[in-house]
Amino acid sequence: MKQLPTQTAGSNGSPDAASIAEIFTDLNAIWMSDPQALSEQLKHLHEAMGDVAENISAHSAAEDATARDPMQKILDCVDTLAQTSRQYHQVFGQWLIEYVKQTPRLNNTRRELVLFWVKQFIEMASPANCFWTNLQAVKKLFESEGQSLVRGMQNWMSDCHHGGGLVALADPDSFVLGSDLAATPGHVVFRNAIMEVIQYTPQTDTVWQTPIVMIQPWINKYYIFDLSARNSFVAYLVRQGYTVFITSWKNPGSDMQYTRFDDYMFKGVKTAIQVACQISGASRVHAAGYCIGGTALAALAGWMAGDTTPPPIGDITLFATLLDFSHPGEIAALINPETVQAIRNLASHQGMLLSHQVASAFRMLKPGDLIWRYVINNYFCGGKPPRSDMLFWNNDGTRLPAAMCRQYLEAFYLENRLAAPNALRVGGRPIDLRRIKQPLYNVGAAKDHICPWTGTFQSCRLTGGKVRFVLADEGHIIGIVNPPSPWSKKTYLAGAATRRTDTDKWKATQTPAKGSWWPDWMAWLKPRSGRRVAPPTMGSRQHPALEPAPGMYVFEK
Amino acid sequence: MKVSTALIIEGLQQVFPECKQMDLSIETLLGDLPEWDSMAAVNFQTYLQQQFELEVPIELLADSTSLQEVMEFIANPVPV
């Protein structure tokens, strides 16, 4: 049998349709070189399809003679067709996945890539995603006398015009930033070319001496931690008596094409911590980072460990953050030398990755939830995109600077240099995460497909301080945005972890706790927070309050 | 508010077409649904909010939540 070639990118380096087709041509060539094995595979498919046909034939009902309404007859027909095709689709999809999994002499990286595209194809070919096998869409067509399709067409044209061709996940007019979302009172107290720092207005007579600085990811807007009032993370922390600062990153334009990861570390994270110390008068802060914000925070903490002066970071909290990128989960299928080259070419040509290009990659990890469901609702049924604060935020994407993309994908994802002591050099120093001696509160989410929890657990081994690891239910967003609530059905695990703790053993030996893990974080944080003191002023002489939250950068499209 | 099982199940089948091949009952747990995860929860929350015109807390919609519990919340909605 021949070996599948490693080249998958097109001649211009882009992962175009031709190069994806080439992967499948080569996959089939492997099977064609062993006709007997291929014949066995096809026999399995034939038998499975035969079983479906038999099942359909056994369960087919006699036509209801009372159904005389021609429209109802058509709908019955559509329903039968949908049910039949769904059964065939399910069987064929399962067979196709096994066909790829059993392809001999295919390295795991290549197999994962092929499986990724096969799953995209299976999802796309679902009968629900075809108009005439979607009963709901056909019903709407008849009920609205064709108007649903007219509205669907208008929705599609609007998405082509405004959304870069991506189907809208949420009604863009359903929320107003500053009044419905990102509405916790506060002020922008610092602004530079890369970020604004927001300080929230205290809501208690006294506050803990040590403030919290939240380092947000720049692959979306900051207000995922300040959604509606009842699930705002920052509002919860303010009510707990903390002075809270948060980063709101600039949505990059072409003038930021040379902005690197280092810039986010030094002009962003380091500066935000300095500003918080200067305003609050504290010598150190509780520093908390989410996703790539956590990666930048940990990298900075490792970098600062080389300072002779005491670090201004008292302890570190990481939310769904990877420091070891050796097993980055499903996104690994999109990040290999060829696709990184393609992304580099695209970013270099444009000076940045555009928001819809970034969003496309993440949506392809969950095509059913983040693409096809909305194609059906918005286009086939002509419905309005839904009103949901999380989806509104998800739809409000950002661009990424070309230089940062290149550095992040290569040094972190491909070469995993942050995890190796002294392998990543920034700001004139190598970074060794083992030199981080601050306590670490490390949160992973059990169903996180962007930063798998087993990957986030590796941070317990990489850093040198005491660690409490928390495993939240749910995924990358809802696992973290997890407010205490009388209705909460969530559970979490929490316990100490050391450099030698085995991931599975840790999980097996923890007792599930009910509800949100936020109170557990508070119980960990408060003994480290010093005395209760009078709240600091909003801003200071050095950093005057510039304008009310949510500031300016969050509105940049 | 009177909530029929059929309406909830119809909604689930709209949001998760794969459910049509499952035997759904009020004891079915959300975590048993194919492809159930955080984003699926957001989509189901959106469906319930639009269908019943009330606010449904996302933290109610977890793996261990049964359809019975969803129906009870909708039948006796509490301001969230």
XYZ file of C-alpha atoms in Angstrom:
637
model
C 0.000 0.000 0.000
C 1.221 3.509 -0.666
C 1.840 6.062 2.087
C -0.416 9.098 2.194
C 1.604 12.161 1.165
C 2.160 14.732 3.899
C 1.461 17.765 1.723
C -2.092 19.026 2.137
C -1.906 22.730 1.369
C -2.575 24.025 -2.107
C 0.143 25.498 -4.293
C -0.430 28.925 -2.790
C -0.296 27.505 0.718
C -4.012 27.887 1.361
C -6.128 24.921 2.501
C -8.376 25.213 -0.558
C -11.028 22.787 -1.761
C -8.604 21.182 -4.231
C -6.085 20.337 -1.534
C -8.815 18.921 0.721
C -10.066 16.821 -2.218
C -6.482 15.675 -2.718
C -6.435 14.244 0.822
C -9.425 12.058 0.022
C -8.085 11.047 -3.393
C -4.929 9.856 -1.684
C -6.874 8.101 1.045
C -8.832 6.181 -1.558
C -5.611 5.382 -3.410
C -4.380 3.588 -0.285
C -7.487 1.440 -0.244
C -7.413 0.861 -4.009
C -3.957 -0.626 -3.663
C -5.515 -3.408 -1.563
C -8.705 -4.412 -3.423
C -9.491 -7.259 -1.031
C -9.491 -5.002 2.050
C -11.537 -2.399 0.171
C -14.007 -5.039 -0.887
C -14.461 -6.032 2.792
C -15.159 -2.419 3.696
C -17.718 -2.019 0.923
C -19.346 -5.275 1.956
C -19.868 -3.862 5.462
C -21.452 -0.764 3.963
C -23.689 -2.819 1.680
C -24.883 -4.956 4.613
C -25.543 -1.934 6.828
C -27.519 -0.206 4.072
C -29.455 -3.437 3.481
C -30.408 -3.520 7.180
C -31.704 0.042 6.923
C -33.794 -0.821 3.850
C -35.237 -3.853 5.645
C -36.040 -1.802 8.729
C -37.754 0.899 6.666
C -39.758 -1.642 4.736
C -40.879 -3.395 7.946
C -42.025 -0.160 9.567
C -43.556 1.642 6.611
C -47.149 2.507 7.398
C -49.977 2.248 4.948
C -51.007 5.563 3.435
C -53.617 7.378 5.491
C -56.581 7.602 3.186
C -58.165 10.276 5.366
C -55.332 12.695 4.704
C -56.873 14.418 1.715
C -55.337 17.835 2.180
C -52.713 18.057 -0.601
C -50.450 20.191 1.599
C -50.607 17.580 4.365
C -49.830 14.878 1.828
C -46.703 16.729 0.795
C -45.679 17.229 4.424
C -46.215 13.516 5.115
C -44.058 12.760 2.115
C -41.323 15.119 3.338
C -41.489 13.565 6.807
C -41.125 10.051 5.404
C -38.271 11.133 3.154
C -36.553 12.893 6.083
C -36.851 9.887 8.358
C -35.612 7.500 5.698
C -32.688 9.647 4.670
C -31.761 10.233 8.325
C -31.353 6.495 8.835
C -29.215 6.120 5.717
C -27.177 9.185 6.689
C -26.490 7.827 10.153
C -25.346 4.442 8.882
C -23.238 5.904 6.085
C -21.659 8.448 8.463
C -20.674 5.726 10.934
C -19.269 3.593 8.113
C -17.256 6.500 6.688
C -15.657 7.282 10.060
C -14.685 3.628 10.510
C -13.359 3.545 6.931
C -10.959 6.391 7.773
C -10.086 5.008 11.207
C -9.168 1.638 9.706
C -7.073 3.035 6.849
C -3.712 1.336 7.264
C -0.344 3.104 7.371
C -1.743 6.504 8.121
C -0.002 8.489 10.822
C -2.215 9.795 13.617
C -1.819 13.453 12.704
C -2.946 12.808 9.137
C -5.753 10.539 10.303
C -7.055 13.254 12.642
C -6.962 15.753 9.771
C -8.905 13.418 7.479
C -11.388 12.634 10.255
C -11.885 16.339 10.861
C -12.916 16.927 7.243
C -14.963 13.728 7.092
C -16.942 14.862 10.131
C -17.485 18.266 8.489
C -18.818 16.458 5.421
C -21.088 14.157 7.447
C -22.493 17.106 9.383
C -23.077 19.091 6.191
C -24.793 16.145 4.490
C -27.286 15.687 7.325
C -30.847 15.527 5.909
C -31.817 18.317 8.333
C -29.432 20.581 6.392
C -31.230 19.990 3.096
C -34.367 22.064 2.590
C -36.653 19.332 1.203
C -35.746 16.865 3.940
C -36.301 19.373 6.719
C -39.946 19.100 7.725
C -39.848 22.257 9.829
C -38.554 24.339 6.887
C -41.133 22.979 4.434
C -43.944 23.542 6.961
C -42.837 27.171 7.391
C -42.751 27.579 3.614
C -46.399 26.517 3.302
C -47.631 28.323 6.409
C -46.051 31.619 5.356
C -46.999 31.216 1.686
C -43.365 31.443 0.666
C -42.452 34.428 2.838
C -40.159 32.330 5.070
C -37.849 31.676 2.125
C -37.931 35.333 1.111
C -36.869 36.312 4.640
C -34.255 33.548 4.605
C -32.820 34.957 1.404
C -32.735 38.436 2.948
C -30.964 37.030 6.023
C -28.417 35.312 3.802
C -27.760 38.478 1.797
C -27.347 40.466 5.000
C -24.811 37.929 6.312
C -22.890 38.063 3.019
C -22.838 41.839 3.222
C -22.140 42.352 6.945
C -20.871 39.075 8.367
C -18.180 38.024 5.910
C -20.468 35.196 4.748
C -20.852 33.696 8.228
C -24.376 32.919 9.327
C -25.451 35.215 12.196
C -25.677 33.460 15.574
C -27.543 36.230 17.341
C -29.689 39.223 16.608
C -27.182 42.102 16.465
C -29.845 44.548 17.673
C -30.945 42.528 20.690
C -28.432 43.935 23.191
C -26.760 47.270 23.736
C -23.257 47.295 25.176
C -23.063 49.464 28.248
C -26.730 49.079 29.127
C -27.691 45.384 28.650
C -24.241 43.794 28.565
C -20.860 45.050 29.806
C -22.935 47.248 32.086
C -21.326 46.809 35.517
C -20.451 50.360 36.619
C -16.808 51.328 36.278
C -14.378 53.568 34.452
C -11.601 53.231 31.935
C -8.555 54.264 33.940
C -5.841 53.536 31.415
C -5.589 53.346 27.634
C -2.672 52.633 25.324
C -2.443 51.448 21.725
C -3.242 47.854 22.649
C -5.720 47.921 25.541
C -7.931 49.779 27.947
C -7.954 48.935 31.655
C -11.364 49.164 33.317
C -11.670 49.622 37.079
C -15.067 48.660 38.516
C -16.890 50.854 40.992
C -16.892 49.362 44.513
C -20.252 48.162 45.862
C -19.131 47.503 49.457
C -18.099 49.914 52.234
C -14.695 48.278 52.520
C -12.735 46.170 50.072
C -10.036 43.554 50.291
C -6.588 45.111 50.207
C -5.400 43.027 47.253
C -7.197 43.783 43.992
C -8.005 41.299 41.235
C -6.675 41.888 37.724
C -8.484 39.921 35.019
C -6.476 39.320 31.846
C -9.003 38.610 29.126
C -8.401 36.760 25.857
C -8.010 39.007 22.804
C -9.633 36.407 20.527
C -13.039 37.906 21.462
C -14.309 40.899 23.406
C -13.656 41.149 27.150
C -17.299 41.234 28.249
C -17.760 37.458 28.430
C -17.019 38.160 32.130
C -19.628 40.919 32.223
C -22.681 39.593 30.402
C -26.186 40.129 31.775
C -26.316 41.243 35.421
C -27.203 37.804 36.791
C -24.235 36.002 35.223
C -21.607 38.761 35.334
C -18.389 37.392 36.828
C -16.960 40.856 37.540
C -20.171 41.985 39.269
C -19.966 38.889 41.499
C -16.358 39.709 42.448
C -17.204 43.348 43.173
C -20.061 42.197 45.447
C -17.561 39.943 47.226
C -15.634 43.062 48.201
C -12.894 43.083 45.593
C -11.467 45.941 43.611
C -11.534 44.524 40.094
C -9.565 45.623 37.048
C -10.030 44.074 33.610
C -8.335 44.377 30.224
C -10.396 45.397 27.193
C -8.207 44.846 24.140
C -8.136 46.998 21.034
C -9.632 45.342 17.964
C -6.515 45.428 15.765
C -6.330 47.293 12.481
C -3.640 47.051 9.829
C -1.467 49.408 11.912
C -1.062 46.567 14.438
C 0.166 43.962 11.954
C 3.609 43.791 13.618
C 2.188 43.518 17.154
C 3.551 40.344 18.712
C 2.598 38.106 21.620
C 5.385 39.876 23.569
C 3.533 43.172 23.150
C 0.405 41.660 24.664
C 2.561 40.419 27.583
C 4.431 43.640 28.301
C 2.289 46.515 27.012
C -0.804 44.579 28.040
C -0.583 42.208 31.019
C 2.407 43.777 32.754
C 1.061 47.300 32.320
C -2.422 46.348 33.565
C -0.903 44.898 36.751
C 1.205 48.041 37.259
C -1.822 50.279 36.799
C -3.829 48.221 39.323
C -1.009 48.440 41.894
C -0.594 52.181 41.366
C -4.299 52.939 41.755
C -5.026 50.556 44.636
C -1.771 51.176 46.495
C -1.289 47.404 46.789
C 2.172 45.948 46.293
C 0.778 42.906 44.529
C -2.399 41.680 42.899
C -4.409 38.522 42.407
C -3.750 37.971 38.701
C -6.307 35.903 36.780
C -6.141 35.032 33.081
C -8.607 33.338 30.759
C -7.554 31.219 27.759
C -4.826 33.027 25.793
C -4.968 35.765 28.458
C -3.938 33.117 30.993
C -1.127 31.928 28.728
C 0.219 35.493 28.490
C -0.146 35.929 32.267
C 1.757 32.714 33.075
C 4.443 33.588 30.511
C 4.831 36.997 32.166
C 4.973 35.437 35.650
C 7.716 33.112 34.402
C 9.527 36.059 32.855
C 9.196 38.143 36.053
C 10.642 35.284 38.105
C 13.971 36.457 36.687
C 13.566 39.891 38.359
C 15.525 40.753 41.475
C 12.586 42.713 42.914
C 9.528 40.924 44.386
C 6.919 40.279 41.674
C 3.697 42.331 41.792
C 1.741 39.080 41.325
C 0.732 37.532 44.656
C -1.035 34.510 43.204
C -2.209 33.298 39.839
C -5.550 31.987 38.635
C -5.886 30.390 35.232
C -9.286 29.816 33.629
C -9.335 27.249 30.781
C -5.739 28.000 29.893
C -3.117 25.923 28.115
C 0.560 26.285 28.989
C 1.446 22.887 27.539
C 0.208 22.764 23.941
C 1.232 19.162 23.226
C -2.400 17.973 23.178
C -4.521 20.989 22.232
C -7.643 19.000 21.440
C -9.828 19.151 18.352
C -8.231 22.333 17.071
C -5.060 20.298 16.467
C -6.683 19.129 13.220
C -6.484 22.705 11.951
C -3.006 23.448 13.264
C -0.183 21.644 11.477
C 2.818 23.005 9.544
C 0.860 23.254 6.285
C -2.206 24.986 7.679
C -0.053 27.287 9.825
C 1.837 28.256 6.661
C -1.509 28.931 4.974
C -2.706 31.047 7.911
C 0.625 32.904 7.919
C 0.277 33.674 4.216
C -3.258 34.889 4.696
C -2.411 37.007 7.748
C 0.719 38.474 6.146
C -1.211 39.385 3.014
C -3.972 41.109 5.019
C -1.807 42.327 7.916
C -4.138 40.461 10.261
C -6.616 37.638 10.486
C -10.106 39.017 9.986
C -12.760 38.313 12.610
C -14.858 36.070 10.354
C -11.753 34.024 9.498
C -10.998 33.504 13.189
C -14.652 32.721 13.896
C -14.828 30.219 11.001
C -12.072 28.108 12.528
C -13.786 27.951 15.919
C -17.213 27.317 14.417
C -15.876 24.387 12.424
C -15.053 22.689 15.724
C -18.782 22.629 16.496
C -20.458 22.803 13.071
C -23.824 21.467 14.236
C -24.141 23.968 17.088
C -22.457 26.971 15.503
C -23.231 26.720 11.785
C -26.005 24.393 10.633
C -28.535 25.098 13.385
C -28.510 28.753 12.285
C -28.556 27.960 8.585
C -31.827 26.099 9.238
C -33.310 28.778 11.505
C -32.158 31.904 9.649
C -32.146 30.770 5.996
C -34.453 27.748 5.597
C -37.098 28.931 8.060
C -36.530 32.673 7.622
C -36.342 33.132 11.387
C -34.643 35.936 13.247
C -31.346 34.969 14.841
C -32.052 34.325 18.518
C -31.696 36.679 21.471
C -28.968 35.236 23.684
C -26.251 37.137 25.540
C -23.690 34.358 25.044
C -24.400 34.042 21.328
C -24.368 37.830 20.937
C -20.886 37.835 22.495
C -19.820 34.872 20.362
C -20.936 36.772 17.256
C -18.946 39.873 18.258
C -15.544 38.757 16.997
C -12.170 40.455 16.785
C -9.272 40.553 14.353
C -5.800 39.258 15.227
C -2.463 40.871 14.293
C -0.405 38.920 11.729
C 2.800 38.840 13.800
C 0.981 37.649 16.941
C -0.779 34.862 14.987
C 2.480 33.641 13.540
C 4.305 33.664 16.874
C 1.418 32.082 18.795
C 0.766 29.285 16.308
C 4.425 28.433 15.757
C 6.060 28.922 19.164
C 3.142 27.695 21.260
C 1.049 25.254 19.201
C 3.615 23.747 16.851
C 6.811 23.917 18.911
C 5.301 23.957 22.440
C 8.154 26.138 23.650
C 6.433 27.660 26.697
C 6.232 24.219 28.324
C 9.944 23.496 27.844
C 12.184 25.315 30.347
C 14.051 28.248 28.750
C 12.937 27.339 25.219
C 10.867 30.487 24.692
C 12.786 33.745 24.763
C 10.906 37.037 24.975
C 11.917 40.488 26.159
C 15.569 39.428 26.276
C 14.980 36.543 28.709
C 14.192 32.845 28.450
C 11.041 31.743 30.284
C 11.111 28.922 32.795
C 7.651 28.275 34.258
C 9.185 26.179 37.060
C 10.452 29.419 38.594
C 6.894 30.581 39.227
C 6.543 30.142 43.002
C 3.187 31.857 43.502
C 0.176 29.695 44.452
C -1.876 28.686 41.443
C -5.649 28.222 41.228
C -6.093 26.335 37.990
C -9.558 25.807 36.455
C -10.281 23.376 33.627
C -13.644 22.553 32.057
C -14.635 18.925 31.479
C -16.107 19.453 27.994
C -13.736 22.155 26.804
C -12.968 21.505 23.106
C -10.621 24.517 22.820
C -8.427 23.929 25.899
C -9.075 20.312 26.959
C -9.014 19.926 30.736
C -6.313 17.263 30.574
C -4.138 19.864 28.855
C -4.938 22.555 31.428
C -4.058 20.039 34.167
C -0.480 19.949 32.843
C 0.018 23.473 34.247
C 0.044 21.854 37.719
C 3.257 20.103 36.647
C 4.885 23.008 34.889
C 4.759 25.678 37.578
C 6.628 25.668 40.900
C 4.015 26.850 43.430
C 1.232 25.072 45.324
C -1.709 24.276 43.096
C -5.431 23.820 43.612
C -7.018 22.342 40.516
C -10.714 22.703 39.770
C -12.567 20.718 37.151
C -15.804 22.455 36.216
C -18.706 20.877 34.359
C -19.438 21.949 30.815
C -17.230 23.652 28.261
C -14.843 26.505 27.547
C -17.360 29.270 28.264
C -20.134 27.940 30.476
C -17.644 25.993 32.589
C -16.084 29.336 33.509
C -19.082 31.702 33.388
C -20.700 29.666 36.112
C -22.601 31.857 38.605
C -23.891 30.511 41.917
C -27.610 30.014 41.519
C -30.469 28.207 43.254
C -31.199 26.465 39.941
C -27.672 25.272 39.355
C -27.462 21.591 38.503
C -23.730 21.804 37.930
C -21.026 19.999 39.843
C -17.279 20.434 40.064
C -14.212 18.732 41.471
C -11.577 20.626 43.438
C -8.399 19.544 45.170
C -4.666 19.924 45.477
C -2.407 18.772 42.668
C 1.359 18.493 42.539
C 3.994 18.029 39.861
C 3.643 14.265 40.263
C -0.164 13.984 40.338
C -1.598 11.738 37.646
C -4.521 13.318 35.772
C -6.867 10.330 35.893
C -6.018 9.456 39.491
C -6.672 13.035 40.563
C -10.096 12.927 38.947
C -10.933 9.523 40.395
C -10.078 10.575 43.953
C -12.064 13.828 44.126
C -15.569 14.103 45.555
C -17.985 16.085 43.379
C -19.264 19.308 44.913
C -22.593 20.792 43.855
C -23.137 24.191 42.279
C -20.724 26.808 41.061
C -16.974 26.692 41.769
C -16.863 30.510 42.178
C -17.372 30.314 46.002
C -14.507 27.788 46.156
C -12.274 30.347 44.417
C -13.374 32.990 46.909
C -12.526 30.655 49.825
C -9.044 30.195 48.307
C -8.543 33.873 47.485
C -9.803 35.665 50.601
C -7.143 34.410 53.055
C -4.582 35.763 50.572
C -6.280 39.155 50.231
C -4.925 41.094 53.232
C -7.100 43.399 55.360
C -10.359 45.113 54.527
C -9.633 48.738 53.671
C -11.482 51.744 52.327
C -12.077 51.378 48.573
C -9.482 53.103 46.381
C -10.528 56.084 44.296
C -11.673 55.474 40.749
C -8.429 56.070 38.908
C -5.703 58.223 40.390
C -3.743 61.366 39.620
C -1.366 59.255 37.543
C -4.198 57.313 35.897
C -7.305 59.516 35.853
C -10.697 58.033 35.009
C -10.993 58.613 31.261
C -14.581 57.621 30.555
C -17.282 55.322 31.936
C -17.101 51.581 31.268
C -17.298 49.805 28.890
C -14.974 52.334 27.247
C -14.132 52.718 23.587
C -12.282 49.630 22.352
C -15.147 47.215 22.973
C -17.265 49.004 20.358
C -14.664 48.664 17.601
C -15.971 46.467 14.793
C -48.127 27.844 32.923
C -49.297 24.537 31.521
C -46.452 22.780 29.767
C -47.004 19.766 27.611
C -44.370 17.079 27.331
C -45.041 16.994 23.600
C -44.056 20.645 23.198
C -40.775 20.163 25.050
C -39.982 17.031 23.072
C -40.874 18.776 19.806
C -38.470 21.557 20.763
C -35.720 19.114 21.555
C -36.229 17.441 18.202
C -36.007 20.816 16.500
C -32.770 21.681 18.265
C -31.367 18.155 18.055
C -32.693 16.361 14.953
C -30.806 13.221 16.041
C -33.260 12.919 18.959
C -35.952 11.697 16.580
C -34.399 8.267 16.800
C -34.454 8.258 20.610
C -37.228 7.278 22.970
C -37.620 10.529 24.867
C -39.518 10.669 28.131
C -39.722 13.011 31.085
C -36.975 10.967 32.755
C -34.524 11.584 29.904
C -31.462 13.485 31.091
C -30.096 16.295 28.937
C -26.674 14.662 29.149
C -28.112 11.614 27.342
C -28.903 13.628 24.227
C -26.523 13.164 21.324
C -24.002 16.013 21.008
C -25.173 17.588 24.292
C -22.630 20.181 25.446
C -22.370 23.837 26.484
C -23.312 25.234 23.087
C -26.186 22.780 22.816
C -27.340 24.046 26.212
C -27.248 27.650 24.965
C -29.289 26.639 21.913
C -31.861 24.750 24.013
C -32.047 27.709 26.417
C -32.707 30.015 23.450
C -35.464 27.724 22.173
C -37.175 27.555 25.578
C -36.960 31.316 26.086
C -38.477 32.040 22.692
C -41.136 29.355 22.935
C -42.316 30.105 26.481
C -41.353 33.794 26.694
C -39.490 33.523 29.979
C -35.900 33.624 31.140
C -34.320 30.218 31.658
C -31.079 30.118 33.676
C -28.355 28.358 31.702
C -27.091 26.650 34.856
C -30.363 24.716 35.052
C -29.546 22.978 31.772
C -26.828 20.567 32.872
C -26.026 16.935 32.066
C -27.919 15.718 35.108
C -31.077 17.762 34.462
C -34.112 15.717 33.437
C -36.837 16.896 31.077
C -39.157 16.689 34.087
C -37.072 19.337 35.873
C -37.081 21.584 32.808
C -40.857 21.267 32.621
C -41.242 22.023 36.321
C -39.222 25.213 35.945
C -41.306 26.343 32.985
C -44.545 25.475 34.759
C -43.518 27.515 37.806
C -41.158 30.149 36.477
C -39.288 32.166 39.064
C -37.736 35.508 38.085
C -34.026 34.861 37.549
